[in-house]
Short mmCIF file of C-alpha atoms in Angstrom, two decimals:
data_model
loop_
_atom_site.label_atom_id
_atom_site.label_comp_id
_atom_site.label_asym_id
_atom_site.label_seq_id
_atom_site.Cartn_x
_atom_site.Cartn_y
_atom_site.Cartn_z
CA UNK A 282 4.75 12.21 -20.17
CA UNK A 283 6.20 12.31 -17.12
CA UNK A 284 9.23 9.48 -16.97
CA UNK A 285 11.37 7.48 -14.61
CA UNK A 286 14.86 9.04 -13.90
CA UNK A 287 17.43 6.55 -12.59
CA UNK A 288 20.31 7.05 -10.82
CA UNK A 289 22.80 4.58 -11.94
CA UNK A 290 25.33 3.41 -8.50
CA UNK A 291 27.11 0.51 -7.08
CA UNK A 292 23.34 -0.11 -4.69
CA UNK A 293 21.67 -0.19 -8.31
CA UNK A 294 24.32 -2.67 -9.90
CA UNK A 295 24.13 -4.72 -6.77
CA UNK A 296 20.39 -5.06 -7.06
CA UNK A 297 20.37 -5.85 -10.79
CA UNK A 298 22.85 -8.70 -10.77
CA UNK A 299 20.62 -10.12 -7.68
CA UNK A 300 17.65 -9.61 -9.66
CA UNK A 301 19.07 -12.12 -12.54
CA UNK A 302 20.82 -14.65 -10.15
CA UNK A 303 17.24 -15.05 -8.05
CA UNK A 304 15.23 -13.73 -11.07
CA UNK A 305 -9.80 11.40 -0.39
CA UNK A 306 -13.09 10.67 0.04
CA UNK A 307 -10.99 12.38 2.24
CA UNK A 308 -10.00 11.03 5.58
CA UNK A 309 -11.90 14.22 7.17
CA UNK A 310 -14.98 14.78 5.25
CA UNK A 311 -16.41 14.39 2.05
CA UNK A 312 -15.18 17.37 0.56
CA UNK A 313 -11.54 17.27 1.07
CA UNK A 314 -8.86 15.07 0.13
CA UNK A 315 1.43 -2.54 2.88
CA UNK A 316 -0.23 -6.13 2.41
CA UNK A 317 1.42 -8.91 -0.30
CA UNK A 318 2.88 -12.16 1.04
CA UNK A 319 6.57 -13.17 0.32
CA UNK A 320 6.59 -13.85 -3.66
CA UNK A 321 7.45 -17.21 -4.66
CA UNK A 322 10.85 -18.09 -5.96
CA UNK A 323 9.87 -19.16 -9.20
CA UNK A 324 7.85 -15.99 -10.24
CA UNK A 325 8.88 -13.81 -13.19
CA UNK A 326 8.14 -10.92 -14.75
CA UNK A 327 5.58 -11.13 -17.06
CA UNK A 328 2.10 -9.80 -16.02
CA UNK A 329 0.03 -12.23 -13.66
CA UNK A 330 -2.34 -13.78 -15.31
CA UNK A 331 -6.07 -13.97 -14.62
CA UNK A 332 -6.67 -16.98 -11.51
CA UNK A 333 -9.52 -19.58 -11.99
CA UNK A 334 -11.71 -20.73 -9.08
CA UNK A 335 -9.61 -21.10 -5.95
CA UNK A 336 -9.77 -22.25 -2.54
CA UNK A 337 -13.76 -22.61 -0.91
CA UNK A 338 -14.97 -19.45 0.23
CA UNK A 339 -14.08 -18.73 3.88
CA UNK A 340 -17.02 -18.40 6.61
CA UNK A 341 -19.58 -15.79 6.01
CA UNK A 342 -19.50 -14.15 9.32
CA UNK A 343 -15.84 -13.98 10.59
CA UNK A 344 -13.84 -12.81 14.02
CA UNK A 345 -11.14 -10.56 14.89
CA UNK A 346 -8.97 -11.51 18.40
CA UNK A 347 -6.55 -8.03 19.07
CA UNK A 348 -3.34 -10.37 20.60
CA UNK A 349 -1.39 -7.91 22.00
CA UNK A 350 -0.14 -4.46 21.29
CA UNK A 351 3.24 -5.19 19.59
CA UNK A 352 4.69 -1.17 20.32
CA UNK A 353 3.29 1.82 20.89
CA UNK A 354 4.27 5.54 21.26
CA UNK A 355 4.97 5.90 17.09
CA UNK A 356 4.78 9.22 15.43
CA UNK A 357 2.40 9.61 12.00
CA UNK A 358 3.13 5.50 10.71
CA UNK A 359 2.57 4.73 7.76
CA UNK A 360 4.39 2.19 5.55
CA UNK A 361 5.03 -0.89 7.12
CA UNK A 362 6.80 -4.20 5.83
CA UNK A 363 7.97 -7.07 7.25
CA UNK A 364 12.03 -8.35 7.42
CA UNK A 365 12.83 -11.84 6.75
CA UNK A 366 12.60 -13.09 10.32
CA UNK A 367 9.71 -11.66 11.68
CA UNK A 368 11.06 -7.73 12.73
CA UNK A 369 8.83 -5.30 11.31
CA UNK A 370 10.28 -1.70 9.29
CA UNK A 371 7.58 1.41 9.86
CA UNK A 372 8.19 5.02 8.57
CA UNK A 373 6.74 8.01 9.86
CA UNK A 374 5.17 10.49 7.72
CA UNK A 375 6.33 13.03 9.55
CA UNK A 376 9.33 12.68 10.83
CA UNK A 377 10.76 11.42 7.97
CA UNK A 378 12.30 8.53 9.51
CA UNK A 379 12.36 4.64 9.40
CA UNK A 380 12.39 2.61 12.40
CA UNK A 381 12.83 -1.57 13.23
CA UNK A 382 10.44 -3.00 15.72
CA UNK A 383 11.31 -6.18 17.45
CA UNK A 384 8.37 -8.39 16.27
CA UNK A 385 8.82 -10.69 19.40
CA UNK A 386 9.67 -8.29 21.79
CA UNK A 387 8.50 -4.69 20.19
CA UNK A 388 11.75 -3.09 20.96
CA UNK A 389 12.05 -0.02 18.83
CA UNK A 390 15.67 0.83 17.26
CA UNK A 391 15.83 3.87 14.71
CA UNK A 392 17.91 3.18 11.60
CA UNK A 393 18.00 6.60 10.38
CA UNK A 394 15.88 9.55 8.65
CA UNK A 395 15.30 9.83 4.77
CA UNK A 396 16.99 12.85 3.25
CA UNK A 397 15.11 15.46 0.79
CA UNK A 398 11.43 14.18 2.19
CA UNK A 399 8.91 17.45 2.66
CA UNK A 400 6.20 16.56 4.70
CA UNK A 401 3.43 18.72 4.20
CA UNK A 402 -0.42 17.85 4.42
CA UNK A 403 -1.16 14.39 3.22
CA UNK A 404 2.39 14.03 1.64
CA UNK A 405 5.83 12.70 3.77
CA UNK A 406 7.27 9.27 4.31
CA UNK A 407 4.94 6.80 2.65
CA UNK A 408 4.57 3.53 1.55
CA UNK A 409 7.53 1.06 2.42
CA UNK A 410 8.60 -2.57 0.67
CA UNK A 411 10.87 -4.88 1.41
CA UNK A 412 13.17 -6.16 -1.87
CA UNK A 413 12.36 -10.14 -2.80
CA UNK A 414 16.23 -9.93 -3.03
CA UNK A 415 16.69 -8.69 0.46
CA UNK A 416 18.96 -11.47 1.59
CA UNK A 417 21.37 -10.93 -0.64
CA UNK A 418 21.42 -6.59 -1.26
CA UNK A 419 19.71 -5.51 2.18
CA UNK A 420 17.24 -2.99 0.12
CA UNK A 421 14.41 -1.43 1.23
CA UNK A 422 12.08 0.94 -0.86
CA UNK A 423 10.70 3.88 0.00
CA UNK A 424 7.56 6.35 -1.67
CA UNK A 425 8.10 9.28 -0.75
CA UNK A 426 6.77 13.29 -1.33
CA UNK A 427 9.68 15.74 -1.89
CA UNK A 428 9.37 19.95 -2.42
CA UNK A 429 8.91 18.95 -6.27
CA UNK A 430 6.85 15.72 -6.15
CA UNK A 431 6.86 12.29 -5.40
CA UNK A 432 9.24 9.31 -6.04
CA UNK A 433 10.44 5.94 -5.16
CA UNK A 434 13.95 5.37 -3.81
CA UNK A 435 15.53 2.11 -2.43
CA UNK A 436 18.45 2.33 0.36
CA UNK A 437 20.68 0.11 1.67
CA UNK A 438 20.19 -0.88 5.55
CA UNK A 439 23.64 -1.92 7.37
CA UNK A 440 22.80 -3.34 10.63
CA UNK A 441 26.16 -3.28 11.61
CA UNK A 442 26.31 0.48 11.64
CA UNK A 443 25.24 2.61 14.87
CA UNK A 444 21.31 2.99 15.08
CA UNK A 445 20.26 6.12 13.43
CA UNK A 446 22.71 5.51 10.97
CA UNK A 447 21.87 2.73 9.50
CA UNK A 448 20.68 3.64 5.93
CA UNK A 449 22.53 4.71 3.22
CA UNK A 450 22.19 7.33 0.61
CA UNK A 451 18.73 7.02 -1.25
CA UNK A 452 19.01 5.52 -4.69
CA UNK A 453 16.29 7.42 -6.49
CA UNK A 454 14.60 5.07 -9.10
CA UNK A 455 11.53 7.09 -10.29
CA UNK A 456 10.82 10.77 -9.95
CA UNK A 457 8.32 12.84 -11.38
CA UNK A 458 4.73 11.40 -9.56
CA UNK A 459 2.43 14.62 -9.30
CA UNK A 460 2.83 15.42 -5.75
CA UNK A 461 -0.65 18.03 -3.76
CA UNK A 462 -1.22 18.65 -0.49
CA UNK A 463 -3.94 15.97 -0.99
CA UNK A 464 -3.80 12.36 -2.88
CA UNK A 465 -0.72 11.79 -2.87
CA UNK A 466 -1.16 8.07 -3.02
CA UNK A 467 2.01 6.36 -1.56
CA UNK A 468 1.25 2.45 -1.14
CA UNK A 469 4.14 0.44 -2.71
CA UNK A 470 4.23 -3.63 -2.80
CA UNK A 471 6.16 -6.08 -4.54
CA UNK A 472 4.01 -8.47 -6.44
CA UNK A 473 4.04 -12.38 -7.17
CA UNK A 474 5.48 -11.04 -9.88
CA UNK A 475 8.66 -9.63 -8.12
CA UNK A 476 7.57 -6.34 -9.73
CA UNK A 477 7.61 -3.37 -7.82
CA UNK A 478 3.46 -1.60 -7.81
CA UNK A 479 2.94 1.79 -6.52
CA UNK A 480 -0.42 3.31 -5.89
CA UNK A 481 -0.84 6.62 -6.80
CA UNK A 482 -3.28 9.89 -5.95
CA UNK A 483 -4.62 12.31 -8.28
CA UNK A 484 -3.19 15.43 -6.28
CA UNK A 485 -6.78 16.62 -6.46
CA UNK A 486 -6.51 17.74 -9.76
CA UNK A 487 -9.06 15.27 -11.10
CA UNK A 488 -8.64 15.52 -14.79
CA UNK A 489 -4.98 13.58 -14.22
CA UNK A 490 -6.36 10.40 -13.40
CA UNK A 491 -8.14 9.68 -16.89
CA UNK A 492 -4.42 11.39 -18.43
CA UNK A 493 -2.77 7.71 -19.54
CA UNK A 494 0.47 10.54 -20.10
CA UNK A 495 0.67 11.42 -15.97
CA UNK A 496 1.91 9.36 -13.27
CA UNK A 497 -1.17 10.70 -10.98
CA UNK A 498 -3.71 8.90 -10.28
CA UNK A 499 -2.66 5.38 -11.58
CA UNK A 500 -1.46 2.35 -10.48
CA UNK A 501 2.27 1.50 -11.39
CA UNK A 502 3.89 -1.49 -12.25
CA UNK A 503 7.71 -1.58 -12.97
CA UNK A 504 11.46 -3.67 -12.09
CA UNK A 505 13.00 -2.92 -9.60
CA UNK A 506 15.24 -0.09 -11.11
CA UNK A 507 12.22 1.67 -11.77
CA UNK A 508 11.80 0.71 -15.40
CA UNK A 509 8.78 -0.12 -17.49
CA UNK A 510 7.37 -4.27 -17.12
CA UNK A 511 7.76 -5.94 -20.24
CA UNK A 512 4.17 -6.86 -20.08
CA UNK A 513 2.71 -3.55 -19.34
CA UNK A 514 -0.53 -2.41 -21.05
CA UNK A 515 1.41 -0.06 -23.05
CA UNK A 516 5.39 -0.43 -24.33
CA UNK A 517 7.52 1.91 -22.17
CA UNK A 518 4.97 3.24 -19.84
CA UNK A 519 4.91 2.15 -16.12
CA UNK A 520 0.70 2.82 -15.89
CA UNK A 521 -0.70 -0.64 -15.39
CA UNK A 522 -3.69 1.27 -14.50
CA UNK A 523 -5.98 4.20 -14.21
CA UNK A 524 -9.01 6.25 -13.37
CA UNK A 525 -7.70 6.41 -10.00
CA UNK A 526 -8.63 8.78 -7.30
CA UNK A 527 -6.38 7.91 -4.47
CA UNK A 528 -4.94 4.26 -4.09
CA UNK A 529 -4.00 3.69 -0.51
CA UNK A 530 -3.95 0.05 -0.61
CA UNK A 531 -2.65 -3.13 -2.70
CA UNK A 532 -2.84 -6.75 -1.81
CA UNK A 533 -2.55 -10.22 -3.74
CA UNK A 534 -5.57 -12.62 -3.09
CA UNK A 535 -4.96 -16.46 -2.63
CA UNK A 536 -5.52 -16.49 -6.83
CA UNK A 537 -1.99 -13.76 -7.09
CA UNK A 538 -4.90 -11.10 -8.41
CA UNK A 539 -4.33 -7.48 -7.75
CA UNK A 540 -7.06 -5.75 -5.25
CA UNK A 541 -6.62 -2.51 -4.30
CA UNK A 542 -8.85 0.15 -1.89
CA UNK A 543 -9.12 3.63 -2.57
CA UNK A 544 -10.79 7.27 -1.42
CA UNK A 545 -14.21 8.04 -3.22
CA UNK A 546 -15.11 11.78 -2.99
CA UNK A 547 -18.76 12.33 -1.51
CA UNK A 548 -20.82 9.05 -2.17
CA UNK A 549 -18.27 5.84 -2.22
CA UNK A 550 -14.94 4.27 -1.08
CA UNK A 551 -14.20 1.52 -3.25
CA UNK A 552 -12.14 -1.92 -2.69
CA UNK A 553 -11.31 -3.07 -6.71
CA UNK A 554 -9.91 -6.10 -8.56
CA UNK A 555 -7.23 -4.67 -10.93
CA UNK A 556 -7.20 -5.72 -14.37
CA UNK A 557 -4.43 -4.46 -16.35
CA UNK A 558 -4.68 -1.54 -18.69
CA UNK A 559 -8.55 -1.56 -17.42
CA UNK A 560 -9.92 2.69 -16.78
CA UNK A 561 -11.39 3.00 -12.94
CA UNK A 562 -13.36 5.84 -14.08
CA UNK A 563 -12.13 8.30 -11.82
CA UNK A 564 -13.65 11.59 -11.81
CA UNK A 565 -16.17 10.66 -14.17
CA UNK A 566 -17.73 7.84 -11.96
CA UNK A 567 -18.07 6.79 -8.20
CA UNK A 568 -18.82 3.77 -6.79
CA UNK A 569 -20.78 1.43 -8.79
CA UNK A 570 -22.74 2.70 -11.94
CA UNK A 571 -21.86 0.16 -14.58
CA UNK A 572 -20.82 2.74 -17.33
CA UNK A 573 -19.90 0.86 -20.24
CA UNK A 574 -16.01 1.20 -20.67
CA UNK A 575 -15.14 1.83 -16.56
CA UNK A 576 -14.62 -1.15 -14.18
CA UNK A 577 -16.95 -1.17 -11.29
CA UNK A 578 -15.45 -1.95 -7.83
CA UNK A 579 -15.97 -5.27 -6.17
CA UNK A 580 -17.57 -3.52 -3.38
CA UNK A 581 -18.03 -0.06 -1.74
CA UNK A 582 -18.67 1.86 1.39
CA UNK A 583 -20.25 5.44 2.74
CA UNK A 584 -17.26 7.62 3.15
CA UNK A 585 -18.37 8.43 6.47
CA UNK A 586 -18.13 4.82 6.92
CA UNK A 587 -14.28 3.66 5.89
CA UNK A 588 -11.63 6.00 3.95
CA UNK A 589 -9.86 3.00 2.83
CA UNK A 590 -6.15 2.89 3.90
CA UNK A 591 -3.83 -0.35 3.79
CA UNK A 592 -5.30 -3.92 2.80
CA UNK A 593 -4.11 -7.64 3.32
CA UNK A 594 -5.18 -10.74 2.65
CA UNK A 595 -5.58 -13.51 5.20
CA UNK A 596 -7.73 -16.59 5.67
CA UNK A 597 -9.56 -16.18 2.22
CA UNK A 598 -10.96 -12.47 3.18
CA UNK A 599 -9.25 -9.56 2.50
CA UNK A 600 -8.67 -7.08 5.60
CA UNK A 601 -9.27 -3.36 4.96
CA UNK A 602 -8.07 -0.65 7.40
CA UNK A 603 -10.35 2.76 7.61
CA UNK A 604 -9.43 5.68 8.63
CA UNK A 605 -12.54 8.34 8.78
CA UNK A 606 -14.36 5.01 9.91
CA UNK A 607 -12.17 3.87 12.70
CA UNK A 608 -12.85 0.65 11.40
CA UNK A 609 -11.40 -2.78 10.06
CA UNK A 610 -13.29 -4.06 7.16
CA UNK A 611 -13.38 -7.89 6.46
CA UNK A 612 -14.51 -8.62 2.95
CA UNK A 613 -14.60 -12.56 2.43
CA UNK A 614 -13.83 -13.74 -1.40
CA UNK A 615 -16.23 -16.50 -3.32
CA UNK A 616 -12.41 -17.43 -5.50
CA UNK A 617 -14.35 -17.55 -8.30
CA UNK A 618 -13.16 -15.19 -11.63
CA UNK A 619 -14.78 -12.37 -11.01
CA UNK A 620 -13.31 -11.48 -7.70
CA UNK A 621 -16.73 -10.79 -6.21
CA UNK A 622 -17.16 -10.89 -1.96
CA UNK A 623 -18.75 -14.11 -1.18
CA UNK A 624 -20.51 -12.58 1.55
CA UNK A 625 -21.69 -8.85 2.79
CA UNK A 626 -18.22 -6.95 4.43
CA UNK A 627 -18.02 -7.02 7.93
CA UNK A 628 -17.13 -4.24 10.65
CA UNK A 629 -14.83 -4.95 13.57
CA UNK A 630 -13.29 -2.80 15.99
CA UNK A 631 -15.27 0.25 15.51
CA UNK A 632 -14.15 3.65 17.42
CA UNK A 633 -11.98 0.97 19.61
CA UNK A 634 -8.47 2.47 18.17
CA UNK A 635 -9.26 5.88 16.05
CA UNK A 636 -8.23 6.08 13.03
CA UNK A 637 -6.56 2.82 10.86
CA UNK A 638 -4.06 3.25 8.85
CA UNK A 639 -2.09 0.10 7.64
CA UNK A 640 -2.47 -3.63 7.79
CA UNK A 641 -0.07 -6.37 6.48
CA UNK A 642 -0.02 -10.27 6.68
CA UNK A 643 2.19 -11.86 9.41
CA UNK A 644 1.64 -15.01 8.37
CA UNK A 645 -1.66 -17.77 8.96
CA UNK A 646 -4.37 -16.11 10.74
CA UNK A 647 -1.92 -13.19 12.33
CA UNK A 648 -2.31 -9.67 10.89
CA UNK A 649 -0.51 -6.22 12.07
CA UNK A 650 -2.25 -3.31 12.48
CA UNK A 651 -0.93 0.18 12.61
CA UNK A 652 -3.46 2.91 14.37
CA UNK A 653 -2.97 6.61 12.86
CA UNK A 654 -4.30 9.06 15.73
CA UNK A 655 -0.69 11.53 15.53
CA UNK A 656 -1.53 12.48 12.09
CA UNK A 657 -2.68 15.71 12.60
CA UNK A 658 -6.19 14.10 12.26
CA UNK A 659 -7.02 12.15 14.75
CA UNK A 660 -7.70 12.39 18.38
CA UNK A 661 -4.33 11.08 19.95
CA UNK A 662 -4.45 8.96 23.20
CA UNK A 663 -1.90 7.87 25.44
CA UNK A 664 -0.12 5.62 23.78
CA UNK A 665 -0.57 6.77 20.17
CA UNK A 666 0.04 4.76 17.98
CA UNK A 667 0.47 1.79 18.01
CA UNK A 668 1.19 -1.36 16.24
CA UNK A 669 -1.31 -4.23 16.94
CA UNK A 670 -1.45 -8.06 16.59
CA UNK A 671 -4.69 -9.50 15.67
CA UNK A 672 -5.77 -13.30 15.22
CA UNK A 673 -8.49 -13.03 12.49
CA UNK A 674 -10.86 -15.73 10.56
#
């Protein structure tokens, strides 16, 4: 089994004691291989429970207003995540490197590059997250893919130090995620729970995302140090779930439940509601076929028609970037139990800005949205990428 290994330092000792005091469908073709809200103060760490009815479902038919184009000119984004304040944090895949965008004014200032990242195919700088005890430590997480596999590493971001030099050393707090060319996963998010998730990929070996024993293919659940949840399905294991193809995107809906999208193979991309310890049958089913012991998705797509990246949640819908479908999905939520769509998902911006790659709540009806046309992938205009601000209902 393969298990956290963490680096014990004066950054991890820091963020413990601050923890206590403020508690592929593939994105090419069928063959081939950042979005929570602030958590609330009084959260802790036991494993959200199971929301009731919540508010009235939001309008049927909804709208999406593109505000302005916040920056542009980015290389491969990624991860994005918001600083207290408003200023946005986006890696590059690519480049290996983390940079602060003015979320006023756009101005872009580089803090630095993450040592010991390896991009290669779908692998590089991932997912990024923002610590609920930012204020006080100044961490910021990174998932990243290595020469040996993935991990998850926090780092310390001194704005009084010269730009490009901003971070410090990364504090590695779990090694040992199956790392492939493909499905590499790489969507990290801090929950109501203040519990770091991380969403997984199956590396394209299939047979690891039904292996409870692997860190492929799942989605993860641990403290901030990178240990197992008291909570968790199982004792000592970070796998909250599993039967997981490739998770590119987690979100909390207005009832604090999990939803995340992921890459179906030839038939479906799926958007889920995560239960834990629940299997996502992953390779043995796709889409929706109500096998008795898998968990069908709470809606699905062609492939040709999303390759689900990054998701949000905004004004009772939850916002789903694509990537082969040059798309933003809007999939409004009845609040009831089940977590079902209260209406058919809706298309909106199609072909307008290639390829989609992240979205994340700025608050109200705001969104950002990050394009992904330098990836290698896309077709790259002037001006790629960007970051966008939408007005949405």
């Amino acid at each position: 089994m393969q298990t956290p290994v963490l680096r014990k330092g004066v950054v991890a000792l820091l963020a413990s004691a601050s923890l206590l005091l403020s508690a592929c469908s593939s994105d090419v073709g069928p063959a081939a291989g950042e979005g929570a809200s602030s958590p609330p103060a009084d959260a802790t760490s036991s494993s959200p429970a199971p929301a009731g009815p919540t508010a009235d479902p939001p309008p049927a038919k909804g709208s999406v207003e593109v505000v302005k184009t916040l920056t542009d000119g980015l290389a491969s984004p990624w991860g994005l995540a918001a600083l207290p304040g408003g200023d946005l944090l986006v890696a590059s895949r690519d480049e290996a490197t983390i940079t602060r965008v003015d979320g006023e004014s756009g101005k872009k200032t580089l803090l630095g590059s993450v040592p010991g990242v390896a991009p290669a195919g779908e692998g590089g700088l991932l997912g990024l997250a923002v610590a609920p005890t930012y204020g006080a430590d100044h961490l910021v997480y990174a998932y990243f893919t290595t020469e040996s596999d993935n991990r998850i590493a926090r780092l310390q971001y001194d704005e009084d130090k010269p730009a490009g030099r901003q971070l410090g050393a990364p504090d590695t707090i779990l090694r040992g995620i199956p790392k492939g060319s493909i499905h590499n996963g790489g969507r990290i998010a801090f929950g109501p729970d203040r519990m770091l998730y991380a969403g997984t990929g199956e590396t394209g070996d299939t047979g690891l995302a039904q292996d409870r024993s692997s860190l492929a293919g799942k989605i993860l659940r641990m403290t901030p140090d990178g240990e197992p949840v008291h909570g968790n399905p199982e004792a000592d294991s970070l796998v909250y779930s599993y039967g997981h193809r490739n998770v590119q995107g987690l979100a909390w809906d207005g009832g604090k439940r999990l939803r995340a999208a992921e890459f179906g193979q030839n038939t479906w991309d799926e958007l889920n509601l995560i239960e834990p310890g629940k299997n996502y049958g992953w390779p043995d089913v796709e889409g929706r076929e109500g096998e008795a012991g898998f968990v069908d998705p709470v809606a699905q797509w062609k492939t040709s028609e999303a390759s689900p990246s990054g998701i949000a949640y905004a004004e009772g819908s939850v916002w789903m970037a694509g990537l082969r479908g040059e798309r933003l999905w809007r999939i409004p939520l009845s609040g009831k139990a089940d977590g079902e769509p209260s209406a058919d998902p809706q298309a909106f911006l199609e072909g307008k800005y290639g390829r989609l790659r992240t979205v994340l709540a700025a608050g109200g009806d705001r969104l950002w949205l990050v394009t992904s046309n330098t990836d290698g992938r896309g077709s790259a205009k002037p001006g790629d990428d960007r970051i966008l601000l939408l007005k949405v209902r």
